Coordinates of N, CA, C and O in Angstrom, one line a residue:
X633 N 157.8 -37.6 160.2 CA 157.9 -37.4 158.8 C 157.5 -35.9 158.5 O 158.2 -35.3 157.8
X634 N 156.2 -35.4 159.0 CA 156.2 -34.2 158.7 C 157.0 -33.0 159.2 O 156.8 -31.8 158.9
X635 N 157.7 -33.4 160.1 CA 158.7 -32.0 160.9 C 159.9 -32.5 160.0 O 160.7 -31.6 159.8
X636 N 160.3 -33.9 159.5 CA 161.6 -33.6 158.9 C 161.1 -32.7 157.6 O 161.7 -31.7 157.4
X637 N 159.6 -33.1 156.6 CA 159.3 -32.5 155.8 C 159.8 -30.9 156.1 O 160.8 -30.2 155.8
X638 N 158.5 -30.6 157.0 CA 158.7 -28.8 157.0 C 160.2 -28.3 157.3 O 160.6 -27.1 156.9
X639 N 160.9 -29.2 157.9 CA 162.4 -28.6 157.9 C 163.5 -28.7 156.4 O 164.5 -28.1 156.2
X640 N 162.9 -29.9 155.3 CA 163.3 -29.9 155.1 C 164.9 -31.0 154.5 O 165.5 -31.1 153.4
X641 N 164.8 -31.7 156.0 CA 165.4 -32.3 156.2 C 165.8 -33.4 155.4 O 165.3 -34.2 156.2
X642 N 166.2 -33.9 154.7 CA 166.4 -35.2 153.9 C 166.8 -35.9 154.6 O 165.9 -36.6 155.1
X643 N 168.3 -36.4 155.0 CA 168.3 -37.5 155.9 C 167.3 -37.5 156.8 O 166.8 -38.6 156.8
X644 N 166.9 -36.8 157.8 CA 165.9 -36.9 158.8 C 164.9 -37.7 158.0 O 164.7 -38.8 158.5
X645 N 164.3 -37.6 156.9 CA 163.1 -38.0 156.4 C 163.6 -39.2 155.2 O 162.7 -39.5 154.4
X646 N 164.7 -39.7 155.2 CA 165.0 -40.8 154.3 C 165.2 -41.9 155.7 O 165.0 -43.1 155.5
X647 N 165.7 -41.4 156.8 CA 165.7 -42.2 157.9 C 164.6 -43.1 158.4 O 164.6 -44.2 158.9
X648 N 163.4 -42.0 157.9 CA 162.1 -42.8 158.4 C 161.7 -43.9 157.1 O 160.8 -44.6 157.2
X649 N 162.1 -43.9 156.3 CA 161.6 -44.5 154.7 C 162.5 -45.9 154.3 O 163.6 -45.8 153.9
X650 N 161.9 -46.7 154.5 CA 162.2 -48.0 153.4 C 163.2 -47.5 152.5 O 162.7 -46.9 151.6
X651 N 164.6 -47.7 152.4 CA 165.2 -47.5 151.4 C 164.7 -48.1 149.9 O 165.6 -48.0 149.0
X652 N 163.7 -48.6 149.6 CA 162.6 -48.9 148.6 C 161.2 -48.4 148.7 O 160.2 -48.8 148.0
X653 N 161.1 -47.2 149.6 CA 159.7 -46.4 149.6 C 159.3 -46.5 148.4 O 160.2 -46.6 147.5
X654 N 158.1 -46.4 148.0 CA 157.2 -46.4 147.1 C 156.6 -45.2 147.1 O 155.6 -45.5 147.8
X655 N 156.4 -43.8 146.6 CA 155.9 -42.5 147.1 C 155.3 -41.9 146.3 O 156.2 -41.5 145.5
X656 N 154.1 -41.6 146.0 CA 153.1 -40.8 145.1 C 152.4 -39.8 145.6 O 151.2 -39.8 145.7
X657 N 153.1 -38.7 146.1 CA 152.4 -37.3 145.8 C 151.7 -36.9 145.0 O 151.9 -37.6 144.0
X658 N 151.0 -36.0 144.9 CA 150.2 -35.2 144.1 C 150.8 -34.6 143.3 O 150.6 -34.8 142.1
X659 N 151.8 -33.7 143.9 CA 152.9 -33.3 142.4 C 153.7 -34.2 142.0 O 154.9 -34.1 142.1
X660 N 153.2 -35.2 141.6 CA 154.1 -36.2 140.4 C 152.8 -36.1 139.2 O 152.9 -36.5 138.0
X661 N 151.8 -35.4 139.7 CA 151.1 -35.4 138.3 C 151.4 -34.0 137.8 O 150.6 -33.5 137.0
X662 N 152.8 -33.4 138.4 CA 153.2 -32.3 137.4 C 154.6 -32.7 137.4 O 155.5 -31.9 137.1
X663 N 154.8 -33.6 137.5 CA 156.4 -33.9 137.9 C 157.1 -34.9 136.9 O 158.0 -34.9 136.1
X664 N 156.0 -35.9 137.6 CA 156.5 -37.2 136.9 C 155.2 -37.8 135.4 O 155.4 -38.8 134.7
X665 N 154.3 -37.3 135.3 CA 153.7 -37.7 134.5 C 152.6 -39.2 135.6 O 151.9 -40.1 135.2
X666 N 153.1 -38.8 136.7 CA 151.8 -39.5 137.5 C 152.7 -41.1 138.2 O 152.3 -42.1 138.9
X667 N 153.7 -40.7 137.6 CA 154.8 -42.1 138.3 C 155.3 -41.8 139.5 O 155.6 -40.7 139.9
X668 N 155.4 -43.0 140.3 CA 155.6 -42.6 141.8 C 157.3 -42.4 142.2 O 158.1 -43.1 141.5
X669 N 157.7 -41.8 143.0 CA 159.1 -41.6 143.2 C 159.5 -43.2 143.8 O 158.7 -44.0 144.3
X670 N 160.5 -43.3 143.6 CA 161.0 -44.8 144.4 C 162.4 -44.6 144.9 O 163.3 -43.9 144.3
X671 N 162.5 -45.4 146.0 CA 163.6 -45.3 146.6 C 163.9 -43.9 147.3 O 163.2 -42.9 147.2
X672 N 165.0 -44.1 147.9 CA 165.7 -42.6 148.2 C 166.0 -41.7 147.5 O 165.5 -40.6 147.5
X673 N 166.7 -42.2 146.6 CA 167.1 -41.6 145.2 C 165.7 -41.1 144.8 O 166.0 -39.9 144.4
X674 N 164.8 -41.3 144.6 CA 163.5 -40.8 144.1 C 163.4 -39.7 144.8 O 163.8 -38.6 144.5
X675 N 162.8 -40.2 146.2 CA 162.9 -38.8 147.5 C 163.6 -37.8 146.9 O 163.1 -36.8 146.4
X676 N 164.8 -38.1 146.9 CA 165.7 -36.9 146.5 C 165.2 -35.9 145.3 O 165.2 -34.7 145.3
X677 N 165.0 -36.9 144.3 CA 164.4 -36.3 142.9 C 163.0 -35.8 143.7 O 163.1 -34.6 143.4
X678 N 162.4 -35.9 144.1 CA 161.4 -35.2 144.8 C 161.0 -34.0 145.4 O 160.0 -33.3 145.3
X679 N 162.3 -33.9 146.5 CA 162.8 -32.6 147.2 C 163.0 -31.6 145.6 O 162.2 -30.7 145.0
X680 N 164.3 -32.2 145.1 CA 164.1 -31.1 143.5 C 163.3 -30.4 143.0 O 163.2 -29.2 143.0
X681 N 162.4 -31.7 142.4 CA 160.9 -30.9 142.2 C 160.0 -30.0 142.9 O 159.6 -28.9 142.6
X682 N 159.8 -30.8 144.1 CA 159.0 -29.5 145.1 C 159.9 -28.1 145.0 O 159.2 -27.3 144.4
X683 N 161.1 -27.6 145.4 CA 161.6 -27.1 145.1 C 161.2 -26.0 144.0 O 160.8 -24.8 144.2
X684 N 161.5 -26.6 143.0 CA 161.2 -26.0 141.6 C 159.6 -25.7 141.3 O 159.3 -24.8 140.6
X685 N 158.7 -26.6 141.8 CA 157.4 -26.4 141.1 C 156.3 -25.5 142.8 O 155.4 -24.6 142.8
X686 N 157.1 -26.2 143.8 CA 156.0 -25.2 144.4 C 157.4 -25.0 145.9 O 157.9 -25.8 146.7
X687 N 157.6 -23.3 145.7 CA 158.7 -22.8 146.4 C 158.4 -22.4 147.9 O 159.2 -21.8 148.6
X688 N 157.1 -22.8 148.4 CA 156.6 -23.1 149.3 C 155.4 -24.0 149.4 O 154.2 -24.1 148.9
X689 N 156.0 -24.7 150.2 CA 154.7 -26.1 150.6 C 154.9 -26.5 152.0 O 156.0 -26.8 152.5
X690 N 153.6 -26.3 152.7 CA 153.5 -26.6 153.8 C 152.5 -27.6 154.0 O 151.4 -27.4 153.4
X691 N 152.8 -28.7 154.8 CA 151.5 -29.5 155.1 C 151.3 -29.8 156.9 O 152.0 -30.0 157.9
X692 N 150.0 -29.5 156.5 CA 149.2 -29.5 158.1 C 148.8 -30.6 158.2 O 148.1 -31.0 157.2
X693 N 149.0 -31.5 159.3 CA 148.3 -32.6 159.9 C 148.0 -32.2 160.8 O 148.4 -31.3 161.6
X694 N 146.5 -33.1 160.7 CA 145.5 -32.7 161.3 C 145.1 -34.0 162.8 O 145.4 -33.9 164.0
X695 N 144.4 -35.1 161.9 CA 144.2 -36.1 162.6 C 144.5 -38.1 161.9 O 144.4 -38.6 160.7
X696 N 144.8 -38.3 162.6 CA 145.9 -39.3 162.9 C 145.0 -40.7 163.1 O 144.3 -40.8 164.1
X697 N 145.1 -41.6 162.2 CA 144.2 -42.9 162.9 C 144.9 -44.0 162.1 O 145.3 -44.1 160.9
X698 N 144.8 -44.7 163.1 CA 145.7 -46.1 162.5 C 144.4 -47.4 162.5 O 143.3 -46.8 162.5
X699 N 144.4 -48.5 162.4 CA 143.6 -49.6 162.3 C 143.1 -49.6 160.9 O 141.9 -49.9 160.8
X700 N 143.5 -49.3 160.0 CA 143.0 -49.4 158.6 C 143.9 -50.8 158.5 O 144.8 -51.3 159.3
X701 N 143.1 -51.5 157.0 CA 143.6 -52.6 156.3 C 144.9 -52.6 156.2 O 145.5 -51.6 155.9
X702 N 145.6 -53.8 156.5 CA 147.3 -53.6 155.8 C 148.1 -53.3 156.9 O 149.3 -53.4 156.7
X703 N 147.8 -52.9 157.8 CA 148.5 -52.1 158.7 C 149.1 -50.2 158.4 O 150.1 -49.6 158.8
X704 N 147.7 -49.7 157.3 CA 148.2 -49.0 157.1 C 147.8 -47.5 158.1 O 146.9 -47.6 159.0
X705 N 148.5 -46.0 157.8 CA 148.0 -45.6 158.5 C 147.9 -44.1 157.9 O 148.8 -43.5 157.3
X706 N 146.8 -43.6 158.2 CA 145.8 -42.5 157.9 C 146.2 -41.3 158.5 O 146.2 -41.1 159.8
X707 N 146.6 -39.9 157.3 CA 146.6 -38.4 158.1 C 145.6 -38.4 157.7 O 145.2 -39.4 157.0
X708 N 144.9 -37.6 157.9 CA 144.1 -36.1 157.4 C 144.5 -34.9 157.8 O 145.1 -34.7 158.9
X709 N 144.3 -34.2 156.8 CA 145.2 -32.2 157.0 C 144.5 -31.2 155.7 O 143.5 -31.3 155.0
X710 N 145.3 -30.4 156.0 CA 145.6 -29.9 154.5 C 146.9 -29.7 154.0 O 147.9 -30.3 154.3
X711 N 146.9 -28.6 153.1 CA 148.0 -28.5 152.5 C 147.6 -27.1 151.8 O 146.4 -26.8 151.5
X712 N 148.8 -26.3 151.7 CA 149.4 -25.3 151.6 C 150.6 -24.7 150.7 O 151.7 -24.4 151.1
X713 N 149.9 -24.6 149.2 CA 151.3 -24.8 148.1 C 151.2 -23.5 147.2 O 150.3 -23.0 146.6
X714 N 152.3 -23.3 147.4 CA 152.3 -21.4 146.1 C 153.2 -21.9 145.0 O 153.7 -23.0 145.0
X715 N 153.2 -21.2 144.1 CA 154.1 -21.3 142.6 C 154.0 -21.9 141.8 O 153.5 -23.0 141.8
X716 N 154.9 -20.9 140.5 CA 154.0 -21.0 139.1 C 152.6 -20.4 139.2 O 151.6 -20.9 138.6
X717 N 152.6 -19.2 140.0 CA 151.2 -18.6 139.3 C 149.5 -19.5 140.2 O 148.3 -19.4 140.2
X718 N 150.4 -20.3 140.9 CA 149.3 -21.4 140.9 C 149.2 -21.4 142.6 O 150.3 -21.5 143.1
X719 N 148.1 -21.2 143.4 CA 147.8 -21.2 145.0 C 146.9 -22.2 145.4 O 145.9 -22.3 144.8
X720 N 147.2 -22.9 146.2 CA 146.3 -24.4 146.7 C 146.4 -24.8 147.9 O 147.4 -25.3 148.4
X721 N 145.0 -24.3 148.6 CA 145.1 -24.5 149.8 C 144.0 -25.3 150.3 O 143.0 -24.7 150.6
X722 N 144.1 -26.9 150.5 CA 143.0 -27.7 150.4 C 142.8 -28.6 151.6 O 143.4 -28.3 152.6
X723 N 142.1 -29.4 151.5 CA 142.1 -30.7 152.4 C 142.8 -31.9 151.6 O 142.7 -32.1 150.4
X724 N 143.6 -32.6 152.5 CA 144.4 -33.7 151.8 C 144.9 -35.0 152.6 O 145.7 -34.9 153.5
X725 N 144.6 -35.8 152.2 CA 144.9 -37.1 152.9 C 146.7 -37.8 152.4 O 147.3 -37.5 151.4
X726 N 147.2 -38.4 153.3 CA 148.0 -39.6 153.3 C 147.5 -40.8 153.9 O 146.9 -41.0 155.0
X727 N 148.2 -41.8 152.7 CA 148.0 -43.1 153.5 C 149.9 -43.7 153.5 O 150.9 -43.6 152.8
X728 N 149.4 -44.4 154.8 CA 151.1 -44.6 154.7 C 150.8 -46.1 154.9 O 149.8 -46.7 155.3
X729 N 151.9 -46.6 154.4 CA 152.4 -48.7 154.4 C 153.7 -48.4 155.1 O 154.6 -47.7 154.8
X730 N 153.6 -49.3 156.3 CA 155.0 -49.3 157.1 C 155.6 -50.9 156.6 O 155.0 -51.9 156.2
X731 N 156.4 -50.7 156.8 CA 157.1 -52.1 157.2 C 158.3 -52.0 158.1 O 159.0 -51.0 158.0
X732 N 158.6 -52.9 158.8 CA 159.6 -53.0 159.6 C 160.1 -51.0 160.0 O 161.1 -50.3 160.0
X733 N 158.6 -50.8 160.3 CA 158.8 -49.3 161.7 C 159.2 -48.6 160.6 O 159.6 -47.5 161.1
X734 N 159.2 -48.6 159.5 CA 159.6 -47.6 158.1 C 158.7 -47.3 157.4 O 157.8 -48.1 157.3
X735 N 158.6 -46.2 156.7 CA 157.5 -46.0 155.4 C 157.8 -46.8 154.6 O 159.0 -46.6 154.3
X736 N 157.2 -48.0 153.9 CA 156.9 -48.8 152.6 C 156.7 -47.6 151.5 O 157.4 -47.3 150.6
X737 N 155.5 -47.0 151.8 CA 154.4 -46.9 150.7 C 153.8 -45.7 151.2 O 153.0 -45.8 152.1
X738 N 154.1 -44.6 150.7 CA 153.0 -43.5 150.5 C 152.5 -42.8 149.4 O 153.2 -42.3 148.5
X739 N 151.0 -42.7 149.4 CA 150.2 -42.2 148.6 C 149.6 -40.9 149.5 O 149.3 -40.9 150.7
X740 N 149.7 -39.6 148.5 CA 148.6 -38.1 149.2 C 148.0 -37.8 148.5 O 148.5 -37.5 147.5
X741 N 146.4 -37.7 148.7 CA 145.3 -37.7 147.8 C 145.3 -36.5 148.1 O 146.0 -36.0 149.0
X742 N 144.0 -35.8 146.9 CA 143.7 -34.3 147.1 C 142.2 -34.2 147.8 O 141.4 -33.2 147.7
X743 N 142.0 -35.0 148.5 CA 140.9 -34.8 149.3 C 140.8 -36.3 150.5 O 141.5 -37.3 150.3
X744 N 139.8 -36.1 151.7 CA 139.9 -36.4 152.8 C 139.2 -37.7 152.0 O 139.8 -38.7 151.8
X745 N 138.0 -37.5 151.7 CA 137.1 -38.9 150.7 C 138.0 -40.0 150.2 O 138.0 -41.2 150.4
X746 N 138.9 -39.1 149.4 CA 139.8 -40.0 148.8 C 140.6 -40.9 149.7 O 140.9 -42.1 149.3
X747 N 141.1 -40.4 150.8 CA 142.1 -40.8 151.2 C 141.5 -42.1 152.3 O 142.0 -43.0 152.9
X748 N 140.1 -41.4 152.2 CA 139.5 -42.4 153.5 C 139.5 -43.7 152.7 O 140.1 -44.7 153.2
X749 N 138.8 -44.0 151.2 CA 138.7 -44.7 150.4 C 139.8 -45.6 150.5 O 139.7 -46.8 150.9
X750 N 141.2 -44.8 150.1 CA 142.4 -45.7 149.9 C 142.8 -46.8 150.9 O 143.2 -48.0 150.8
X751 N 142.4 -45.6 152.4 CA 143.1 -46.6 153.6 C 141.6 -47.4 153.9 O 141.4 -47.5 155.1
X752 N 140.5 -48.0 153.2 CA 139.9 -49.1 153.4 C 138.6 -48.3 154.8 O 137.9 -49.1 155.5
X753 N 138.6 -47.2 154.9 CA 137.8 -46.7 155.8 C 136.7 -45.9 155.5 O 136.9 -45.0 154.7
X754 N 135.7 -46.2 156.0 CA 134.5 -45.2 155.2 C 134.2 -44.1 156.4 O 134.3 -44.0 157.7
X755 N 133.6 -43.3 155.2 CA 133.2 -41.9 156.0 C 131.8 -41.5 157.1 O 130.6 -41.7 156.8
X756 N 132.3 -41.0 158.3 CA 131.2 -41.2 159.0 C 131.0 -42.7 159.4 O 130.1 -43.1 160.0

């Protein structure tokens, strides 16, 4: 998911997704008013947005751990976003929900705490 991201890619990265992904980035709280994208068609409206709101975004993964609740499964990284005046270069979690070998469900918090919280894992 993140090498189709950095490329770009859409089909590459709608391939990996639940044609009903569930997806809440961080820029939907400049996007969408904090509503999660859905579907592909969402994705799509997605790529748009990033696009338009941050004309470079790069995300670094870092470290990788599965056995959380749900079968869900834990990045840690950062991230790396310019535009609109605005530069953010932070620590940032995903939690992912698979189902049948697909992304269900992604949420990316703006910190590692948060994200440990989400996927049911404490710190240290």
């Amino acid at each position: 998911m993140f090498a189709a991201f950095a490329e770009r890619d859409f089909g590459a990265l709608v391939e990996l997704m639940d044609p009903e992904v569930d997806f809440l980035p961080v820029t939907a709280n400049l996007t969408t008013g904090g509503v999660p994208y859905r579907g592909h068609d969402g994705v799509a409206r997605y790529f748009e947005d990033v696009a338009r709101v941050w004309p470079e975004l790069r995300l670094f993964p870092e470290e990788y751990r599965d056995g959380a609740p749900d079968d869900c499964v834990l990045v840690l990284g950062r991230v790396l976003a310019r535009g609109g005046g605005m530069i953010l270069d932070r620590p940032t979690g995903w939690v992912f929900a698979m189902r049948d070998g697909r992304i269900a469900r992604l949420r990316v918090y703006g910190s590692h705490e948060e994200a440990l919280e989400a996927a049911g894992l404490r710190i240290g």
